[in-house]
Amino acid sequence: NAGVMQNPRHLVRRRGQEARLRCSPMKGHSHVYWYRQLPEEGLKFMVYLQKENIIDESGMPKERFSAEFPKEGPSILRIQQVVRGDSAAYFCASSPRDGNNYGYTFGSGTRLTVV
Amino acid sequence: TQLLEQSPQFLSIQEGENLTVYCNSSSVFSSLQWYRQEPGEGPVLLVTVVTGGEVKKLKRLTFQFGDARKDSSLHITAAQPGDTGLYLCAGAGTGGFKTIFGAGTRLFVKA
């Protein structure tokens, strides 16, 4: 299976806990994008990473949110001290190059519920 | 700020009918993509259009990119229940890194 793998599919956290979302891009893809989707809405851009570099994080809140894409291993989106408003579906996408003109391959998402 | 507006937001039709959904912006995009998303899953890329005025066909789906590269349309001929889903347009800005998404058109095709 060479698709974009996200885990976990579902994550429940209590307010104040940390959430870690993982994304393994398609084989051969070195560009990773994270998007957030609220029910009945489109996807909101959060961050764009290449291996070991954050290229564009303009859509990511300055506090509590961070992302990384290390040389080895999956990309991680980390949310510290979660609040109820963080509840959403978080999607990761990858592309073999800057995907703007080629489109992305998305994973199935992680649905975060903060209780 | 670049925005993509999709219309209609919701569409419920009978099997066999034709439909068109629209994606509009005041900004110019270097390309536009259309995705289809089913409940509980990630979006799946249907097509990318790059050239102003470009028309692409995918079986019963026809995609058009406006001449000025500010808008796009998706036309479905003889819709089937399997076409049910959320259709999202996405635009890649000129000179920018991120692709932005419209809010989507939710299509329901009744058998």
Tab-separated table of C-alpha atoms in Angstrom:
chain	number	residue	atom	x	y	z
A	1	ASN	CA	0.000	0.000	0.000
A	2	ALA	CA	1.710	3.163	-1.192
A	3	GLY	CA	-0.925	5.622	-0.001
A	4	VAL	CA	-0.655	8.392	2.571
A	5	MET	CA	-1.009	6.805	5.995
A	6	GLN	CA	-2.374	8.717	8.940
A	7	ASN	CA	-2.741	7.476	12.479
A	8	PRO	CA	-4.580	7.267	14.623
A	9	ARG	CA	-7.876	7.462	12.705
A	10	HIS	CA	-9.670	8.596	15.831
A	11	LEU	CA	-8.205	10.311	18.874
A	12	VAL	CA	-9.992	11.389	22.032
A	13	ARG	CA	-8.245	13.754	24.412
A	14	ARG	CA	-9.309	15.565	27.560
A	15	ARG	CA	-8.889	19.319	27.709
A	16	GLY	CA	-5.290	20.187	28.586
A	17	GLN	CA	-3.763	16.996	27.203
A	18	GLU	CA	-1.475	16.742	24.201
A	19	ALA	CA	-2.476	15.322	20.821
A	20	ARG	CA	0.069	13.836	18.403
A	21	LEU	CA	-1.046	13.127	14.854
A	22	ARG	CA	1.185	11.155	12.503
A	23	CYS	CA	1.457	11.135	8.741
A	24	SER	CA	3.585	8.927	6.525
A	25	PRO	CA	3.624	10.319	2.978
A	26	MET	CA	3.447	8.238	-0.156
A	27	LYS	CA	6.696	6.537	-1.073
A	28	GLY	CA	8.843	8.969	-3.018
A	29	HIS	CA	6.950	12.043	-1.821
A	30	SER	CA	9.005	14.612	0.066
A	31	HIS	CA	6.393	17.365	0.441
A	32	VAL	CA	3.799	17.175	3.213
A	33	TYR	CA	0.811	19.421	3.886
A	34	TRP	CA	-1.527	19.508	6.873
A	35	TYR	CA	-5.130	20.705	6.620
A	36	ARG	CA	-7.923	20.981	9.151
A	37	GLN	CA	-11.603	20.418	8.390
A	38	LEU	CA	-14.576	21.302	10.541
A	39	PRO	CA	-17.944	19.570	9.915
A	40	GLU	CA	-19.711	20.842	6.797
A	41	GLU	CA	-16.714	22.988	5.841
A	42	GLY	CA	-13.833	22.883	3.408
A	43	LEU	CA	-10.208	22.314	4.276
A	44	LYS	CA	-8.156	25.036	5.921
A	45	PHE	CA	-4.413	25.063	5.235
A	46	MET	CA	-2.194	24.762	8.287
A	47	VAL	CA	1.402	24.003	7.327
A	48	TYR	CA	3.631	22.865	4.458
A	49	LEU	CA	6.825	20.932	5.166
A	50	GLN	CA	9.652	19.312	3.312
A	51	LYS	CA	12.109	16.967	4.938
A	52	GLU	CA	13.531	18.748	8.005
A	53	ASN	CA	12.140	22.121	6.887
A	54	ILE	CA	8.969	24.098	7.496
A	55	ILE	CA	8.234	25.933	4.245
A	56	ASP	CA	4.968	27.710	5.104
A	57	GLU	CA	3.247	27.671	8.496
A	58	SER	CA	1.033	30.677	7.905
A	59	GLY	CA	-2.152	28.712	8.598
A	60	MET	CA	-1.065	27.259	11.903
A	61	PRO	CA	-1.904	28.973	15.228
A	62	LYS	CA	1.200	30.462	16.812
A	63	GLU	CA	0.513	28.907	20.184
A	64	ARG	CA	0.068	25.238	21.138
A	65	PHE	CA	0.502	23.936	17.560
A	66	SER	CA	3.729	22.662	16.035
A	67	ALA	CA	4.701	20.440	13.130
A	68	GLU	CA	7.783	18.584	12.038
A	69	PHE	CA	8.927	16.308	9.238
A	70	PRO	CA	12.178	14.713	10.336
A	71	LYS	CA	14.766	13.123	8.091
A	72	GLU	CA	13.576	9.716	9.211
A	73	GLY	CA	10.044	8.845	10.191
A	74	PRO	CA	6.606	10.359	9.738
A	75	SER	CA	5.511	13.962	9.875
A	76	ILE	CA	4.019	14.886	13.251
A	77	LEU	CA	1.391	17.517	14.010
A	78	ARG	CA	1.433	18.249	17.719
A	79	ILE	CA	-1.242	20.111	19.626
A	80	GLN	CA	-0.448	20.954	23.235
A	81	GLN	CA	-3.034	21.687	25.936
A	82	VAL	CA	-5.949	20.876	23.660
A	83	VAL	CA	-9.215	22.790	23.955
A	84	ARG	CA	-12.698	21.863	22.728
A	85	GLY	CA	-12.256	24.134	19.701
A	86	ASP	CA	-9.438	21.902	18.456
A	87	SER	CA	-11.963	19.141	17.740
A	88	ALA	CA	-11.855	18.588	13.982
A	89	ALA	CA	-10.631	16.266	11.264
A	90	TYR	CA	-6.967	16.768	10.453
A	91	PHE	CA	-5.822	15.685	7.002
A	92	CYS	CA	-2.328	15.182	5.732
A	93	ALA	CA	-1.450	15.255	2.039
A	94	SER	CA	1.752	14.606	0.152
A	95	SER	CA	3.190	15.327	-3.273
A	96	PRO	CA	6.412	14.393	-5.055
A	97	ARG	CA	7.243	18.041	-5.643
A	98	ASP	CA	5.553	21.338	-4.923
A	99	GLY	CA	2.033	20.012	-5.451
A	100	ASN	CA	0.370	23.280	-6.305
A	101	ASN	CA	0.039	22.488	-9.998
A	102	TYR	CA	-0.262	18.737	-9.683
A	103	GLY	CA	-2.656	18.113	-6.856
A	104	TYR	CA	-2.220	16.230	-3.625
A	105	THR	CA	-2.737	12.706	-2.365
A	106	PHE	CA	-4.610	12.823	0.925
A	107	GLY	CA	-4.692	10.413	3.811
A	108	SER	CA	-7.923	9.320	5.479
A	109	GLY	CA	-7.487	11.820	8.278
A	110	THR	CA	-7.376	11.824	12.073
A	111	ARG	CA	-10.570	12.799	13.825
A	112	LEU	CA	-9.717	14.539	17.057
A	113	THR	CA	-12.352	14.872	19.736
A	114	VAL	CA	-11.596	16.940	22.818
A	115	VAL	CA	-13.831	16.169	25.788
B	1	THR	CA	-6.491	37.004	0.809
B	2	GLN	CA	-7.462	34.545	-1.888
B	3	LEU	CA	-10.910	32.996	-1.555
B	4	LEU	CA	-12.747	30.354	-3.516
B	5	GLU	CA	-16.529	30.389	-3.441
B	6	GLN	CA	-18.445	27.305	-4.470
B	7	SER	CA	-22.077	27.162	-5.478
B	8	PRO	CA	-24.478	25.715	-4.806
B	9	GLN	CA	-23.585	24.625	-1.290
B	10	PHE	CA	-26.013	21.726	-1.463
B	11	LEU	CA	-27.657	19.929	-4.367
B	12	SER	CA	-30.133	17.063	-4.288
B	13	ILE	CA	-31.168	15.587	-7.642
B	14	GLN	CA	-32.677	12.472	-9.164
B	15	GLU	CA	-30.593	9.826	-10.865
B	16	GLY	CA	-30.172	10.620	-14.556
B	17	GLU	CA	-30.272	14.405	-14.216
B	18	ASN	CA	-27.467	16.714	-15.285
B	19	LEU	CA	-25.873	19.268	-12.988
B	20	THR	CA	-23.199	21.946	-12.884
B	21	VAL	CA	-21.335	23.228	-9.849
B	22	TYR	CA	-19.247	26.365	-9.828
B	23	CYS	CA	-16.060	27.605	-8.244
B	24	ASN	CA	-15.422	31.352	-8.376
B	25	SER	CA	-12.802	33.789	-7.187
B	26	SER	CA	-11.654	37.343	-7.752
B	27	SER	CA	-8.063	36.069	-7.755
B	28	VAL	CA	-6.062	34.477	-10.533
B	29	PHE	CA	-4.839	30.939	-9.912
B	30	SER	CA	-1.976	29.132	-11.586
B	31	SER	CA	-4.074	25.979	-11.499
B	32	LEU	CA	-7.294	24.608	-10.080
B	33	GLN	CA	-8.026	21.130	-8.833
B	34	TRP	CA	-11.282	19.348	-8.181
B	35	TYR	CA	-11.568	16.748	-5.443
B	36	ARG	CA	-14.358	14.450	-4.297
B	37	GLN	CA	-14.660	13.536	-0.632
B	38	GLU	CA	-16.813	10.811	0.886
B	39	PRO	CA	-17.838	10.753	4.565
B	40	GLY	CA	-15.015	9.645	6.846
B	41	GLU	CA	-12.395	9.780	4.122
B	42	GLY	CA	-9.886	12.214	2.689
B	43	PRO	CA	-10.432	14.091	-0.573
B	44	VAL	CA	-9.545	12.260	-3.770
B	45	LEU	CA	-8.117	14.235	-6.673
B	46	LEU	CA	-10.304	14.171	-9.785
B	47	VAL	CA	-8.549	16.605	-12.107
B	48	THR	CA	-6.097	19.495	-12.368
B	49	VAL	CA	-6.640	22.293	-14.890
B	50	VAL	CA	-3.795	24.632	-15.670
B	51	THR	CA	-4.467	26.563	-18.873
B	52	GLY	CA	-7.121	29.276	-19.154
B	53	GLY	CA	-10.081	27.944	-21.141
B	54	GLU	CA	-8.975	24.344	-20.680
B	55	VAL	CA	-11.639	21.638	-20.753
B	56	LYS	CA	-11.033	18.152	-19.380
B	57	LYS	CA	-13.378	15.177	-19.435
B	58	LEU	CA	-13.426	12.249	-17.071
B	59	LYS	CA	-16.171	9.851	-18.175
B	60	ARG	CA	-19.413	11.698	-17.321
B	61	LEU	CA	-17.598	14.607	-15.655
B	62	THR	CA	-16.523	17.708	-17.594
B	63	PHE	CA	-14.251	20.289	-15.998
B	64	GLN	CA	-13.610	23.756	-17.363
B	65	PHE	CA	-11.110	26.416	-16.301
B	66	GLY	CA	-12.166	29.986	-16.999
B	67	ASP	CA	-10.290	31.995	-19.608
B	68	ALA	CA	-9.017	34.390	-16.953
B	69	ARG	CA	-8.100	31.510	-14.598
B	70	LYS	CA	-10.353	32.874	-11.865
B	71	ASP	CA	-13.151	30.330	-12.007
B	72	SER	CA	-13.988	26.767	-12.870
B	73	SER	CA	-17.004	24.558	-13.352
B	74	LEU	CA	-17.780	20.878	-13.011
B	75	HIS	CA	-20.584	19.406	-15.089
B	76	ILE	CA	-21.921	15.916	-14.439
B	77	THR	CA	-24.029	14.223	-17.089
B	78	ALA	CA	-26.634	11.624	-16.135
B	79	ALA	CA	-25.789	11.646	-12.435
B	80	GLN	CA	-25.748	8.344	-10.577
B	81	PRO	CA	-26.077	7.580	-6.845
B	82	GLY	CA	-22.366	6.761	-6.817
B	83	ASP	CA	-21.654	10.423	-7.619
B	84	THR	CA	-22.934	11.401	-4.172
B	85	GLY	CA	-20.283	13.211	-2.163
B	86	LEU	CA	-18.650	16.520	-1.334
B	87	TYR	CA	-17.019	18.197	-4.328
B	88	LEU	CA	-14.203	20.554	-3.462
B	89	CYS	CA	-12.350	22.941	-5.701
B	90	ALA	CA	-8.837	23.992	-4.753
B	91	GLY	CA	-6.666	26.727	-6.157
B	92	ALA	CA	-2.930	27.170	-6.299
B	93	GLY	CA	-2.030	30.845	-6.147
B	94	THR	CA	0.581	32.471	-8.288
B	95	GLY	CA	3.843	32.696	-6.400
B	96	GLY	CA	2.523	31.081	-3.244
B	97	PHE	CA	3.103	27.725	-1.685
B	98	LYS	CA	-0.227	26.775	-0.303
B	99	THR	CA	-3.313	25.494	-2.066
B	100	ILE	CA	-6.599	26.869	-0.744
B	101	PHE	CA	-9.934	25.053	-0.781
B	102	GLY	CA	-13.490	26.146	-1.293
B	103	ALA	CA	-16.166	25.105	1.218
B	104	GLY	CA	-17.498	22.491	-1.207
B	105	THR	CA	-20.736	21.469	-2.878
B	106	ARG	CA	-22.493	18.580	-1.227
B	107	LEU	CA	-24.214	16.489	-3.901
B	108	PHE	CA	-26.864	13.880	-3.195
B	109	VAL	CA	-28.143	11.767	-6.072
B	110	LYS	CA	-31.339	9.865	-5.369
B	111	ALA	CA	-32.012	6.533	-7.031
